[in-house]
Coordinates of C-alpha atoms and ligand atoms in Angstrom, one line a residue:
M1 CA 107.5 113.2 132.7
L2 CA 104.0 112.9 131.0
A3 CA 103.3 116.5 131.6
K4 CA 106.7 117.4 130.1
N5 CA 106.1 115.5 127.1
E6 CA 102.6 116.9 126.7
K7 CA 104.1 120.4 127.0
K8 CA 106.6 119.8 124.3
L9 CA 103.9 118.3 122.0
R10 CA 101.7 121.3 122.5
S11 CA 104.4 123.5 121.3
E12 CA 105.2 121.3 118.2
L13 CA 101.5 121.3 117.4
R14 CA 101.3 125.0 117.4
K15 CA 104.2 125.1 115.1
L16 CA 102.7 122.4 112.8
K17 CA 99.4 124.4 112.7
K18 CA 101.2 127.3 111.3
S19 CA 103.6 125.6 109.0
G20 CA 101.1 122.7 107.7
I21 CA 102.9 119.6 106.4
K22 CA 104.1 120.6 103.0
N23 CA 106.1 118.9 100.4
I24 CA 109.8 119.7 100.3
I25 CA 111.1 120.0 96.9
N26 CA 114.5 121.4 95.8
G27 CA 115.0 122.6 99.5
K28 CA 111.7 124.5 99.6
E29 CA 108.7 123.7 101.6
I30 CA 105.8 124.1 99.1
N31 CA 102.1 123.3 98.5
S32 CA 101.1 120.7 96.2
A33 CA 100.4 121.4 92.6
S34 CA 97.0 119.8 93.3
K35 CA 96.3 122.8 95.6
K36 CA 94.7 120.2 97.8
T37 CA 95.5 119.0 101.3
F38 CA 94.2 116.1 103.4
E39 CA 93.8 116.0 107.2
N40 CA 96.0 114.1 109.5
F41 CA 94.6 112.9 112.8
S42 CA 96.2 111.5 115.9
P43 CA 95.3 108.1 117.0
V44 CA 95.7 109.1 120.6
D45 CA 92.5 111.3 120.8
G46 CA 91.3 111.7 117.3
K47 CA 92.2 115.2 117.0
K48 CA 93.5 116.9 113.9
I49 CA 97.3 117.3 113.6
G50 CA 97.4 119.2 110.5
D51 CA 96.8 119.7 106.9
V52 CA 99.2 117.7 104.6
A53 CA 100.1 118.4 101.1
Y54 CA 98.0 116.2 98.8
G55 CA 100.9 115.2 96.3
I56 CA 100.1 114.2 92.8
D57 CA 101.9 113.2 89.8
K58 CA 103.0 116.9 89.0
D59 CA 104.7 117.1 92.5
I60 CA 106.4 113.8 91.9
D61 CA 107.8 115.1 88.6
K62 CA 109.0 118.2 90.0
A63 CA 110.8 116.4 92.9
S64 CA 112.2 113.8 90.5
K65 CA 113.6 116.3 88.3
A66 CA 115.1 118.2 91.2
A67 CA 116.7 115.0 92.5
A68 CA 118.1 114.3 88.9
T69 CA 119.7 117.7 88.7
A70 CA 121.1 117.5 92.2
F71 CA 122.4 113.9 91.4
K72 CA 124.8 115.4 88.9
T73 CA 126.7 117.2 91.7
W74 CA 126.0 115.1 94.7
R75 CA 127.4 112.0 93.2
N76 CA 130.7 114.0 92.9
V77 CA 130.8 115.6 96.2
P78 CA 134.2 114.5 97.9
H79 CA 133.8 111.6 100.2
K80 CA 135.0 113.6 103.2
E81 CA 132.5 116.2 102.6
R82 CA 129.6 113.8 102.2
K83 CA 130.7 112.0 105.4
K84 CA 130.8 115.4 107.2
I85 CA 127.3 116.3 106.0
L86 CA 125.8 113.0 107.1
H87 CA 127.4 113.2 110.6
A88 CA 126.0 116.7 110.8
I89 CA 122.4 115.5 110.0
A90 CA 123.0 112.8 112.9
D91 CA 124.0 115.7 115.0
N92 CA 120.7 117.5 114.2
I93 CA 118.6 114.5 114.7
E94 CA 120.0 114.2 118.3
K95 CA 119.2 118.0 118.7
Y96 CA 115.6 117.4 117.7
A97 CA 115.3 113.9 119.3
E98 CA 112.7 115.1 122.0
E99 CA 110.7 116.8 119.4
I100 CA 110.8 113.8 117.0
A101 CA 109.9 111.3 119.8
V102 CA 106.7 113.4 121.0
C103 CA 105.6 113.9 117.4
E104 CA 106.0 110.3 116.3
S105 CA 104.2 109.1 119.4
Y106 CA 101.3 111.5 118.8
D107 CA 101.2 110.7 115.0
T108 CA 101.5 107.0 115.2
G109 CA 100.5 106.0 118.7
Q110 CA 103.8 104.3 119.4
P111 CA 104.8 104.5 123.0
I112 CA 107.4 107.2 123.9
R113 CA 109.5 104.6 125.4
F114 CA 110.2 103.3 121.9
T115 CA 110.1 106.5 119.9
K116 CA 112.8 107.9 122.1
K117 CA 115.0 105.2 121.3
A118 CA 114.1 105.4 117.5
A119 CA 115.3 109.0 117.4
I120 CA 118.6 108.1 118.7
R121 CA 118.8 105.0 116.5
G122 CA 118.0 107.2 113.5
A123 CA 121.0 109.3 114.3
A124 CA 123.0 106.1 114.7
N125 CA 122.0 105.0 111.2
F126 CA 123.2 108.2 109.7
R127 CA 126.6 107.9 111.6
F128 CA 127.1 104.2 110.6
F129 CA 126.6 105.1 106.9
A130 CA 128.6 108.3 107.1
D131 CA 131.7 106.2 108.1
K132 CA 131.0 103.9 105.1
V133 CA 131.0 106.8 102.6
I134 CA 134.8 106.5 101.9
D135 CA 134.8 102.9 101.1
A136 CA 131.4 102.6 99.5
A137 CA 132.9 102.9 95.9
N138 CA 135.6 100.3 96.5
G139 CA 135.4 97.3 94.1
L140 CA 137.3 94.2 93.3
S141 CA 140.4 93.4 91.4
T142 CA 140.1 90.4 89.2
P143 CA 143.4 90.2 87.0
D144 CA 143.5 88.1 83.9
T145 CA 146.6 87.1 81.8
H146 CA 146.5 90.1 79.5
H147 CA 144.2 92.5 81.2
V148 CA 143.8 94.0 84.6
N149 CA 140.1 94.0 85.4
F150 CA 138.7 95.9 88.4
T151 CA 135.4 97.1 89.5
M152 CA 134.2 100.3 91.0
K153 CA 130.8 101.0 92.5
Q154 CA 128.7 104.1 91.5
P155 CA 125.5 105.5 92.7
I156 CA 122.6 104.2 90.7
G157 CA 120.9 107.5 90.5
P158 CA 117.8 109.3 91.9
V159 CA 115.9 106.9 94.0
G160 CA 112.3 106.7 95.5
I161 CA 111.8 105.7 99.0
I162 CA 108.3 104.6 100.2
T163 CA 107.7 104.0 103.9
P164 CA 104.9 102.7 106.0
W165 CA 103.2 104.2 109.1
N166 CA 104.4 101.8 111.9
A167 CA 107.9 103.1 112.6
P168 CA 108.1 106.0 110.0
F169 CA 111.0 108.0 111.4
M170 CA 113.4 105.1 112.1
L171 CA 112.6 103.2 108.8
S172 CA 113.1 106.4 106.8
T173 CA 116.6 107.0 108.3
W174 CA 117.4 103.4 107.6
K175 CA 116.6 103.8 104.0
I176 CA 117.8 107.3 103.3
A177 CA 121.1 107.3 105.0
P178 CA 122.7 104.7 102.8
A179 CA 121.2 106.2 99.8
L180 CA 122.8 109.6 100.5
A181 CA 126.0 107.9 101.6
A182 CA 126.1 106.0 98.3
G183 CA 125.8 109.2 96.4
C184 CA 122.2 108.8 95.4
T185 CA 119.6 111.5 95.7
V186 CA 116.1 111.0 97.0
V187 CA 112.4 111.5 96.7
H188 CA 110.7 110.2 99.8
K189 CA 106.9 109.4 99.9
P190 CA 106.1 108.8 103.5
A191 CA 102.9 107.1 104.5
E192 CA 99.8 109.3 104.4
L193 CA 98.8 108.2 108.0
S194 CA 102.1 109.2 109.6
P195 CA 103.6 112.3 107.8
V196 CA 104.9 114.4 110.5
T197 CA 108.4 113.4 111.4
A198 CA 109.4 113.1 107.6
N199 CA 109.5 116.7 107.4
I200 CA 111.3 117.2 110.7
L201 CA 114.0 114.9 109.4
A202 CA 114.3 116.5 106.0
R203 CA 114.5 119.9 107.6
A204 CA 117.2 118.7 110.0
A205 CA 119.1 117.5 106.9
H206 CA 119.0 120.8 105.2
E207 CA 119.9 122.7 108.3
A208 CA 123.0 120.4 108.4
G209 CA 124.1 121.7 105.0
L210 CA 122.7 119.0 102.6
P211 CA 122.4 120.8 99.2
K212 CA 119.0 121.4 97.8
G213 CA 117.4 118.8 95.7
V214 CA 119.3 116.0 97.3
W215 CA 116.5 115.0 99.5
N216 CA 112.9 115.7 98.5
V217 CA 109.8 114.7 100.2
V218 CA 106.3 114.4 98.5
H219 CA 103.3 113.6 100.7
G220 CA 100.3 111.8 99.5
F221 CA 98.5 108.7 98.9
G222 CA 99.8 105.5 97.5
E223 CA 97.6 105.3 94.3
T224 CA 98.6 108.8 93.4
A225 CA 101.9 110.1 94.7
G226 CA 103.4 106.6 95.4
K227 CA 102.4 105.2 92.0
A228 CA 103.7 108.2 90.2
L229 CA 107.0 107.9 91.9
T230 CA 107.4 104.2 91.1
E231 CA 106.6 105.0 87.3
H232 CA 108.9 108.0 86.8
D233 CA 111.7 107.6 84.4
D234 CA 114.2 109.6 86.4
I235 CA 113.8 107.4 89.4
K236 CA 116.2 104.4 88.9
A237 CA 115.3 102.4 92.0
I238 CA 112.5 102.0 94.6
A239 CA 113.3 101.0 98.2
F240 CA 109.9 100.1 99.7
V241 CA 108.8 99.0 103.0
G242 CA 105.2 98.1 103.4
E243 CA 102.6 95.4 102.8
T244 CA 103.2 92.4 100.4
T245 CA 100.3 93.4 98.2
T246 CA 101.6 96.8 97.7
G247 CA 105.1 95.3 96.8
S248 CA 103.3 93.4 93.9
H249 CA 101.7 96.6 92.7
I250 CA 105.0 98.5 92.9
M251 CA 106.7 95.7 90.9
R252 CA 104.0 96.0 88.2
Q253 CA 104.1 99.8 88.1
G254 CA 107.9 99.9 87.9
A255 CA 108.1 97.3 85.1
Q256 CA 107.8 99.8 82.3
T257 CA 110.8 101.8 83.6
L258 CA 112.8 98.7 84.6
K259 CA 113.0 99.9 88.2
R260 CA 115.4 98.1 90.5
V261 CA 113.2 97.1 93.6
H262 CA 114.0 96.5 97.2
F263 CA 111.0 95.2 99.2
E264 CA 110.6 94.8 102.9
L265 CA 107.4 93.4 103.3
G266 CA 105.0 91.5 105.8
G267 CA 105.7 88.7 108.2
K268 CA 104.1 85.9 110.3
N269 CA 107.2 85.1 112.3
P270 CA 107.6 82.1 114.4
V271 CA 109.2 82.0 117.9
F272 CA 110.1 78.3 118.8
V273 CA 110.2 77.5 122.5
F274 CA 111.5 74.1 123.4
D275 CA 111.2 72.2 126.7
D276 CA 115.0 72.9 127.5
A277 CA 114.8 76.7 127.0
D278 CA 115.5 79.2 129.6
M279 CA 111.9 79.7 130.3
E280 CA 112.2 83.2 132.1
R281 CA 114.3 84.7 129.2
A282 CA 112.1 83.0 126.5
L283 CA 109.1 84.5 128.1
D284 CA 110.4 87.9 128.2
A285 CA 111.5 87.8 124.7
V286 CA 108.2 86.4 123.5
I287 CA 106.3 89.2 125.1
F288 CA 108.7 91.9 124.0
M289 CA 108.7 90.6 120.4
K290 CA 105.0 90.5 120.1
Y291 CA 103.7 93.4 122.2
S292 CA 106.4 96.1 121.8
L293 CA 105.7 98.8 119.2
N294 CA 101.9 98.1 119.6
G295 CA 102.6 94.7 117.7
E296 CA 102.8 96.9 114.6
R297 CA 106.3 95.5 113.8
C298 CA 107.2 93.5 110.7
T299 CA 109.8 91.3 112.6
S300 CA 107.4 90.7 115.6
S301 CA 107.1 87.0 116.7
S302 CA 103.3 86.6 116.0
R303 CA 103.3 82.9 116.1
L304 CA 104.5 81.1 119.3
L305 CA 105.5 77.5 118.6
L306 CA 105.4 75.9 122.0
H307 CA 106.6 72.4 122.9
D308 CA 103.9 70.4 124.3
K309 CA 105.9 69.4 127.5
V310 CA 106.0 73.0 128.7
Y311 CA 102.9 74.2 127.1
D312 CA 100.6 74.5 130.1
K313 CA 103.2 76.1 132.4
F314 CA 104.4 78.5 129.9
I315 CA 100.9 79.6 128.7
A316 CA 99.8 80.3 132.4
K317 CA 102.8 82.6 132.9
L318 CA 102.2 84.2 129.5
K319 CA 98.5 84.8 130.3
K320 CA 99.5 86.5 133.5
R321 CA 102.1 88.9 132.0
V322 CA 100.0 89.7 128.9
S323 CA 97.1 90.7 131.1
K324 CA 99.3 93.1 133.0
I325 CA 100.7 95.0 129.9
K326 CA 100.0 98.6 130.5
V327 CA 97.8 100.3 127.6
G328 CA 97.7 103.9 127.7
N329 CA 98.6 107.5 126.4
P330 CA 101.8 106.9 124.4
L331 CA 103.4 110.1 125.8
D332 CA 103.4 108.4 129.2
P333 CA 106.8 106.7 129.9
K334 CA 105.0 104.0 131.8
T335 CA 102.8 102.9 128.8
E336 CA 103.7 99.7 127.0
I337 CA 101.1 99.8 124.3
G338 CA 99.6 102.9 122.9
P339 CA 96.7 103.2 120.5
L340 CA 96.9 101.6 117.0
I341 CA 97.4 103.7 113.9
H342 CA 93.8 104.2 112.9
A343 CA 90.3 103.2 113.7
S344 CA 90.1 100.9 110.7
H345 CA 93.2 99.2 112.1
Q346 CA 91.8 99.0 115.5
E347 CA 88.7 97.2 114.0
K348 CA 90.8 95.0 111.9
V349 CA 92.8 93.8 114.9
L350 CA 89.7 93.3 116.9
S351 CA 88.1 91.4 114.1
Y352 CA 90.9 88.8 114.2
A353 CA 90.0 88.1 117.9
K354 CA 86.5 87.3 116.7
L355 CA 87.8 85.2 113.9
A356 CA 90.0 83.3 116.2
K357 CA 86.9 82.2 118.1
E358 CA 85.0 81.3 115.1
E359 CA 87.9 79.2 113.8
G360 CA 87.8 77.1 117.1
A361 CA 90.7 78.8 118.9
K362 CA 90.6 80.3 122.4
V363 CA 91.0 84.0 123.2
L364 CA 92.8 83.9 126.6
V365 CA 93.5 87.5 127.0
G366 CA 92.1 90.7 125.4
G367 CA 89.9 91.0 122.2
N368 CA 88.3 94.2 123.3
K369 CA 88.8 97.9 123.7
P370 CA 90.0 99.2 127.1
R371 CA 87.0 100.6 129.0
N372 CA 89.0 103.6 130.2
L373 CA 90.3 104.8 127.0
K374 CA 87.5 106.0 125.0
N375 CA 88.8 108.4 122.5
G376 CA 91.8 106.9 120.9
C377 CA 92.3 103.7 118.8
Y378 CA 93.2 101.5 121.8
V379 CA 93.0 97.7 122.0
N380 CA 93.9 95.5 124.9
P381 CA 96.8 92.9 124.0
I382 CA 95.4 89.7 122.6
L383 CA 96.7 86.2 123.4
V384 CA 95.0 83.2 121.4
D385 CA 95.7 79.6 122.2
G386 CA 94.8 76.4 120.5
V387 CA 95.7 77.7 117.1
T388 CA 96.3 75.2 114.2
T389 CA 97.9 75.8 110.8
D390 CA 94.8 75.6 108.8
M391 CA 93.3 78.8 110.6
R392 CA 93.7 82.3 109.2
V393 CA 94.9 83.7 112.5
A394 CA 97.9 81.2 111.9
N395 CA 98.6 82.5 108.5
E396 CA 97.7 86.2 108.1
E397 CA 99.6 89.1 109.3
V398 CA 97.5 90.9 111.9
F399 CA 100.0 93.7 112.5
G400 CA 98.9 94.3 116.2
P401 CA 99.3 93.1 119.6
F402 CA 97.9 89.7 118.7
L403 CA 99.7 86.5 119.5
S404 CA 98.7 83.1 118.2
V405 CA 100.1 80.0 120.1
L406 CA 100.5 76.7 118.3
K407 CA 101.5 73.3 120.0
F408 CA 104.2 70.9 118.7
K409 CA 105.5 67.6 119.8
N410 CA 109.0 67.4 118.1
E411 CA 111.5 69.3 116.2
A412 CA 110.3 68.2 112.6
E413 CA 106.7 69.1 113.5
A414 CA 107.8 72.5 114.6
V415 CA 109.7 73.2 111.6
K416 CA 106.8 72.1 109.4
I417 CA 104.5 74.4 111.2
A418 CA 106.9 77.4 111.0
N419 CA 107.3 76.9 107.3
S420 CA 103.7 76.5 106.6
V421 CA 102.9 80.2 106.0
R422 CA 103.7 82.2 102.8
Y423 CA 106.1 84.6 104.8
G424 CA 109.6 84.3 105.7
L425 CA 111.0 87.4 107.5
T426 CA 112.4 86.3 110.9
A427 CA 112.5 83.3 113.3
Y428 CA 113.4 83.0 117.0
I429 CA 114.7 79.8 118.5
W430 CA 114.7 79.1 122.2
T431 CA 116.6 75.9 123.0
K432 CA 119.8 75.0 124.9
D433 CA 120.6 72.2 122.4
V434 CA 123.1 73.9 120.1
E435 CA 122.9 71.2 117.3
R436 CA 119.0 71.6 117.3
A437 CA 119.5 75.4 117.1
H438 CA 121.6 75.1 114.2
R439 CA 119.5 72.5 112.4
I440 CA 116.4 74.8 112.7
A441 CA 118.2 77.9 111.7
R442 CA 119.2 76.2 108.5
D443 CA 115.8 74.8 107.9
V444 CA 113.5 77.6 108.8
D445 CA 112.1 79.7 105.9
A446 CA 113.4 83.2 107.1
G447 CA 115.8 85.8 106.1
M448 CA 117.0 86.4 109.7
V449 CA 117.2 84.0 112.6
W450 CA 117.8 84.9 116.3
V451 CA 118.9 82.0 118.6
N452 CA 118.1 82.6 122.4
S453 CA 117.5 86.2 121.6
Q454 CA 114.9 88.8 120.7
N455 CA 115.5 90.9 117.4
V456 CA 118.7 92.8 118.3
R457 CA 119.6 94.8 115.1
H458 CA 123.3 95.0 114.3
L459 CA 123.7 97.5 111.3
P460 CA 126.4 95.6 109.4
T461 CA 124.4 92.4 109.2
P462 CA 121.7 91.8 106.3
F463 CA 118.2 92.6 107.0
G464 CA 115.4 91.3 104.8
G465 CA 113.1 88.5 104.1
V466 CA 112.4 85.5 101.8
K467 CA 109.2 84.3 100.3
Y468 CA 106.4 86.9 100.5
S469 CA 108.4 88.9 103.0
G470 CA 110.6 90.7 100.6
I471 CA 113.3 91.1 98.1
G472 CA 116.9 92.3 98.8
R473 CA 118.8 93.1 102.0
D474 CA 119.5 96.1 104.0
G475 CA 122.5 96.9 106.2
G476 CA 126.1 97.5 105.8
E477 CA 127.6 96.7 102.4
Y478 CA 124.2 95.1 101.5
S479 CA 122.5 98.6 101.3
F480 CA 125.2 99.7 98.9
E481 CA 124.5 96.7 96.6
F482 CA 121.2 98.2 96.1
Y483 CA 121.9 101.8 95.8
M484 CA 125.0 101.4 93.6
E485 CA 125.9 99.8 90.3
T486 CA 129.1 97.8 89.8
K487 CA 131.0 98.9 86.8
N488 CA 133.9 96.6 85.4
I489 CA 136.9 98.2 83.8
S490 CA 139.2 96.0 81.9
V491 CA 142.7 97.6 80.9
A492 CA 144.9 95.6 78.6
Y493 CA 148.5 95.2 79.0
G494 CA 149.2 95.4 75.3
T495 CA 150.1 91.6 75.0
H496 CA 146.9 90.1 73.9
A497 CA 146.1 89.1 70.4
I498 CA 143.4 91.1 68.6
P499 CA 141.6 89.1 65.8
K500 CA 142.1 90.8 62.5
L501 CA 139.3 91.1 60.1
G502 CA 139.4 92.6 56.5
V503 CA 142.9 91.5 55.8
G504 CA 142.3 88.6 53.6
N505 CA 142.6 85.0 54.5
Ligands
NAD601 P1 101.3 99.9 102.8 O1 101.9 98.9 101.9 O2 99.8 100.0 102.9 O3 101.8 101.3 102.6 C1 103.3 101.5 102.7 C2 103.5 102.7 101.8 O4 103.3 102.4 100.5 C3 102.6 104.0 102.1 O5 103.6 105.1 102.1 C4 101.6 104.0 101.0 O6 101.2 105.3 100.6 C5 102.5 103.4 99.9 N1 101.7 102.9 98.8 C6 100.5 102.1 98.9 N2 100.1 101.8 97.6 C7 101.0 102.2 96.8 C8 101.1 101.9 95.3 N3 100.2 101.5 94.6 N4 102.3 102.5 94.8 C9 103.3 103.0 95.5 N5 103.2 103.3 96.8 C10 102.0 102.8 97.4 O7 101.8 99.4 104.3 P2 101.5 99.9 105.7 O8 100.0 99.6 105.9 O9 101.8 101.4 105.8 O10 102.6 99.2 106.6 C11 102.4 98.0 107.2 C12 103.0 96.9 106.5 O11 104.4 97.2 106.5 C13 102.9 95.5 107.1 O12 102.6 94.5 106.2 C14 104.4 95.4 107.7 O13 104.8 94.0 107.9 C15 105.1 96.1 106.7 N6 106.5 96.4 107.2 C16 107.6 95.6 106.8 C17 108.8 95.9 107.3 C18 110.1 95.0 107.0 O14 111.2 95.4 107.2 N7 109.8 94.0 106.4 C19 109.0 96.9 108.2 C20 107.9 97.7 108.6 C21 106.7 97.4 108.1

């Protein structure tokens, strides 16, 4: 299987060498107006993948204008036709699933066991929103005595979508599919560290019959291409996934043009394990939710809040399992953790293990680079025990395979610990006490809570965070709330009084 994946990758890399990674504007793959490119390297072996268009404000302007022109027709494309095109895009994603999975693994370091699923989930995202196209414009009827009021929803206009490097393919589909279903047109700015699959996806969409200009891609850096997109007057809204501090910048940058923003930001999510929990299932979920996707996952349970009665037993089991997690080449289906996105991120994650020790916590597993994997950005999974709420490792998002364990004595203390951070994305609660589960679910600062479960995404449900973890919700109808405007239309029956002016008193 590894050999087959590597063969597929080699053929994709040959294609990429030839084509480069260009901007896609108005249906055409073109170089940047800057005439410059930047190099993209793989975290697997440090080798160059390709030259990427160095997008600047002129490219953003061109793409935004193309999106604005295309919006005039795309918004009026009959629902059935729009639905058909979105399903055709899903068909193409399935057709290219293998190519997407190997490229995503090589570009990001994410193990193929996850990127394979991401490609399929990407197609499912398009199908889900394709089936919603017909109802997306539906509104509410709110009749009054003399008027009938009704609302309809209309696409907001061309939108900017800015995505991060951790799960670039999946997150792009998640944002772009509802935008297109709503009738919006798109300018996508992918992360500079993981640009490859954005073009495969946009190409697949054009091949499926998406009209030119509806979906544009401009590569480049946050401070140049990203900033220009958030400031462009033709762009009516920005859907952003990334770091909390970047969210603040985007809010400032978009203020002048009154951008609507949707932010999915960082997290430091708690998983509560009480003494009455199903220990084996809790253990599986704790490990999966921290060490899958290289721990580079916004919803990961990065703080384990462990009841003191089961502390030692649970930690012993956890330590054994974490030590056995298989780190290796992401193209190998057996690999559980691949290389982190970049050498600087590798150093950042390792520096937190050092910091944990300095702060008085204990590194039970990892904190070093694997000896047998010299070339890539690999780290062994890290497990840190004896963490307290005053430590930085209890508060800051490490965004790697790094789990901080904190001890609690009772429910009140557990909730206090959980809510002591500035983030509030997800929480996971493991207990068999139904009443306790409900109390914590109500009281914990989080946009999403799972009880006795890892994160299992159900597309109609709202996805998003509170506090510094985000603004707005994705999923089902919630996505349309963002990408559409609600218009109220009030029609009189002809029976109401109209005040008369200018007729004398
Ligand atoms: P990042 O904020 O550094 O970059 C994300 C994107 O923003 C990139 O495309 C980047 O080029 C762009 N950008 C940077 N500065 C910009 C600016 N001033 N204006 C406009 N665009 C700009 O994030 P990252 O390091 O790529 O991703 C990791 C972060 O993403 C983590 O904090 C993680 O928690 C978060 N994340 C959140 C979710 C969620 O759903 N809440 C999902 C995935 C990742």
